[in-house]
Amino acid sequence: MPHAPSRAGAAGASDTRTPAQFPDGAREPPGAAAGTALVTGASSGIGAAVARRLSAEGWRLVLNGRDAGRLAETAAHAPAAVFPEDLTRPAAERRLTRFTLDEVGHLDLLVACAGVGWAGDFTTMTRRAFDEVMEVNLLTTLRLVRQVLPHMVEAGSGRVVLVGSLAGAVGVRGEAAYSASKAAVAVFADALRYELRGTGVGVSLVVPGVVDTPFFERRGTPYARTRPRPVAPERVADAVLRAVVRGRDEVYVPGWLRLPVRVRGAAPGLYRRLAAAFG
C-alpha cells in the first residue's frame, strides 16, 4: 500500500539568503530567484543532498522516495512536503504530481534523482533485477516528466533536471543494463530539449561519475576501481544548482569526466582499445 503523504516543516524563501557558492568560485547571477521544486530519490544519497542544497537556497520543496523513514530524515534537514511512495507502482507518478501541485500550487523545477544499480555479467542478471533497473532508472523518470511537463509548458517556464551517469555516456564493464538505462536518459534529455525549444522550459542533464553514497552497498557489489575516485554527493547537488541557475544543458561531475566522453566521440576505436585494456 502507498504511504500517506505528509508535511514535514515549512519551506519558504528567505530575502536575506547569500548568493550560491560553487566550486569554481562563481556566484549565482543577480536576480536568480528560488521557486518550487520536486526532488525524487530524496531518501538518501544524491537526492537528499540536492534537497538540502535547494532548501538552503530558499526553494520550497516536495520530496519523494521509497523509504518513509529516511525521507523524513531528509525533510528534517530540508523542510518539505513529503510523498513516500515507490514510483514503480501503477499511477504513482500521477498521484505525486497531483500532490505536488496541491502543496505548492505550481512547479518550477523537477530534479529526478531516483535510481538503482546492478553489477555483474549481463548473462547472469535475473529478469527481476533487469526489470527493476529499467523501471526505476528510466521508465519512472519518463512517466513523471510526462505528467509534470504540461504544467510547466502551460506556465511558460520551468526546468527538468535529469541525473544521468558516466556509465550512460561511455558504458562500463559489468554494468551493461545500468549503462543502457542511463544512456537512454541522456538521449531522452537531448530529444526533449529540442522539442521544448521556445516553450520557456529547459532540460538539464547532470552526469556524475562515482559518488560516495549507499548506492554501491545497496546494489550488493562494492566499488573496487581506483579511478575515478568517488566524489561527495554535495558536489553533484552543487552541479544541479549550477545547471538550474545558469541554464546549463549538461554538467559533468567532476568536470574532467567530459574528456573520456570526447575521446570516445572523436576516436571511438582508440577509446575502445583503452577501455578494454584498463576498464
XYZ file of C-alpha atoms in Angstrom, residues 27-225:
199
model
C 28.306 33.205 -7.875
C 24.640 32.963 -8.651
C 23.637 35.628 -11.195
C 21.833 38.657 -9.734
C 18.072 38.253 -9.731
C 18.083 34.457 -9.776
C 15.188 33.544 -7.506
C 14.243 30.380 -5.704
C 10.975 28.698 -6.551
C 9.188 25.398 -6.030
C 10.908 22.086 -6.685
C 10.081 18.377 -6.705
C 13.008 16.059 -5.952
C 12.747 12.294 -6.413
C 15.114 9.783 -4.847
C 15.339 12.153 -1.877
C 15.557 9.431 0.784
C 19.368 9.439 0.679
C 22.450 9.995 -1.445
C 22.307 12.482 -4.295
C 18.605 13.198 -3.877
C 18.969 14.060 -0.193
C 21.980 16.287 -0.940
C 20.025 18.073 -3.671
C 17.140 18.632 -1.262
C 19.452 20.158 1.345
C 21.152 22.375 -1.253
C 17.907 23.700 -2.687
C 16.449 24.236 0.775
C 19.497 26.274 1.780
C 18.878 28.476 -1.248
C 15.263 29.122 -0.286
C 13.454 26.676 -2.552
C 10.086 25.312 -1.442
C 10.288 21.541 -1.718
C 8.280 18.406 -2.306
C 10.329 15.259 -1.717
C 9.685 11.733 -2.931
C 11.406 8.471 -2.032
C 10.615 4.832 -1.318
C 11.832 4.792 2.293
C 9.455 6.799 4.502
C 11.847 6.842 7.475
C 14.858 8.122 5.547
C 12.670 10.580 3.657
C 11.515 12.038 6.976
C 15.166 12.394 7.999
C 15.886 14.349 4.819
C 12.887 16.588 5.457
C 14.148 17.260 8.974
C 17.189 18.959 7.418
C 15.350 20.379 4.389
C 11.769 21.313 5.391
C 9.410 19.982 2.757
C 6.180 18.273 1.907
C 6.971 14.565 1.631
C 5.375 11.889 -0.525
C 6.879 8.499 0.355
C 5.870 6.113 -2.412
C 7.512 3.712 -4.828
C 7.163 5.322 -8.257
C 7.098 1.916 -9.931
C 3.563 1.411 -8.557
C 0.763 1.917 -11.090
C -0.187 5.600 -11.493
C 2.224 6.690 -8.732
C 3.567 9.474 -10.944
C 0.034 10.889 -11.273
C -0.510 10.839 -7.523
C 2.847 12.513 -6.911
C 2.170 15.232 -9.479
C -1.277 15.939 -8.060
C 0.090 16.046 -4.517
C 2.879 18.417 -5.590
C 0.540 20.846 -7.317
C -1.854 20.746 -4.374
C 1.004 21.541 -1.991
C 2.914 24.217 -3.885
C 0.405 25.414 -6.480
C 2.840 25.320 -9.386
C 6.168 23.677 -10.152
C 9.328 25.444 -11.281
C 11.765 22.548 -11.085
C 11.836 18.766 -11.236
C 15.060 17.027 -10.209
C 14.847 13.297 -10.990
C 17.441 11.558 -8.815
C 15.824 8.176 -8.204
C 17.950 5.267 -9.376
C 19.207 1.772 -8.629
C 22.278 -0.139 -9.751
C 23.339 -3.682 -10.518
C 26.757 -5.117 -11.308
C 27.847 -8.419 -12.780
C 27.807 -10.325 -16.046
C 24.717 -9.487 -18.064
C 24.124 -13.190 -18.753
C 23.734 -13.837 -15.021
C 21.350 -10.945 -14.392
C 17.909 -12.097 -13.297
C 14.788 -10.886 -15.055
C 13.639 -9.284 -11.804
C 16.863 -7.298 -11.414
C 16.800 -6.264 -15.070
C 13.209 -5.050 -14.843
C 13.926 -3.066 -11.677
C 16.920 -1.257 -13.195
C 14.972 -0.288 -16.300
C 11.811 0.595 -14.396
C 13.412 2.769 -11.728
C 16.161 4.416 -13.767
C 14.258 5.021 -16.980
C 10.534 4.369 -17.081
C 9.534 6.041 -13.807
C 11.529 9.118 -14.820
C 9.867 9.377 -18.220
C 6.417 8.806 -16.745
C 6.898 11.533 -14.157
C 8.285 14.019 -16.680
C 5.296 13.269 -18.901
C 2.970 14.219 -16.020
C 4.826 17.319 -14.875
C 5.778 18.822 -18.219
C 2.358 20.028 -19.430
C 2.035 22.218 -16.322
C 5.431 23.816 -16.951
C 4.700 24.349 -20.648
C 1.358 25.937 -19.825
C 3.099 28.276 -17.373
C 5.786 29.072 -19.960
C 8.658 28.397 -17.567
C 10.386 25.660 -15.600
C 13.277 23.228 -15.753
C 13.670 19.460 -15.696
C 16.975 18.180 -14.334
C 17.768 14.523 -15.005
C 20.594 12.803 -13.132
C 22.419 10.526 -15.530
C 25.745 8.731 -15.142
C 29.116 8.490 -16.822
C 28.158 4.851 -17.396
C 25.463 6.123 -19.743
C 27.986 8.154 -21.734
C 30.771 5.622 -22.260
C 29.490 2.256 -20.992
C 31.008 0.392 -18.058
C 32.148 -3.213 -17.921
C 29.919 -5.316 -15.686
C 27.130 -2.721 -15.738
C 25.538 -3.276 -19.152
C 21.903 -2.867 -18.106
C 22.646 0.090 -15.834
C 24.666 1.752 -18.602
C 21.818 1.197 -21.055
C 19.257 2.745 -18.714
C 21.364 5.853 -18.142
C 22.241 6.176 -21.838
C 18.514 6.228 -22.582
C 18.029 9.003 -20.009
C 20.773 11.047 -21.699
C 19.272 10.692 -25.180
C 15.826 11.470 -23.776
C 17.213 14.697 -22.298
C 18.627 15.738 -25.683
C 15.463 14.919 -27.615
C 13.197 16.598 -25.077
C 15.372 19.726 -25.055
C 14.929 20.095 -28.812
C 11.202 19.501 -28.517
C 10.775 22.169 -25.825
C 12.736 24.902 -27.571
C 10.750 28.122 -27.445
C 8.407 26.989 -24.654
C 10.351 28.555 -21.782
C 11.033 25.122 -20.260
C 14.619 23.892 -20.082
C 16.165 20.437 -19.705
C 19.474 19.749 -17.956
C 21.441 16.524 -17.685
C 23.826 16.175 -14.741
C 26.395 13.427 -15.356
C 28.240 12.254 -12.242
C 30.966 9.664 -12.150
C 31.339 7.659 -8.955
C 29.540 9.220 -5.991
C 30.127 8.344 -2.352
C 26.598 7.211 -1.434
C 24.913 3.964 -0.290
C 24.310 3.176 -3.998
C 27.037 0.525 -4.218
C 26.153 -1.019 -0.882
C 22.525 -1.409 -1.943
C 23.353 -2.962 -5.287
C 25.338 -5.622 -3.403
C 28.673 -5.035 -5.159
C 31.201 -2.558 -3.725
C 33.078 -0.090 -5.890
C 36.509 -1.640 -6.413
C 38.195 0.584 -9.025
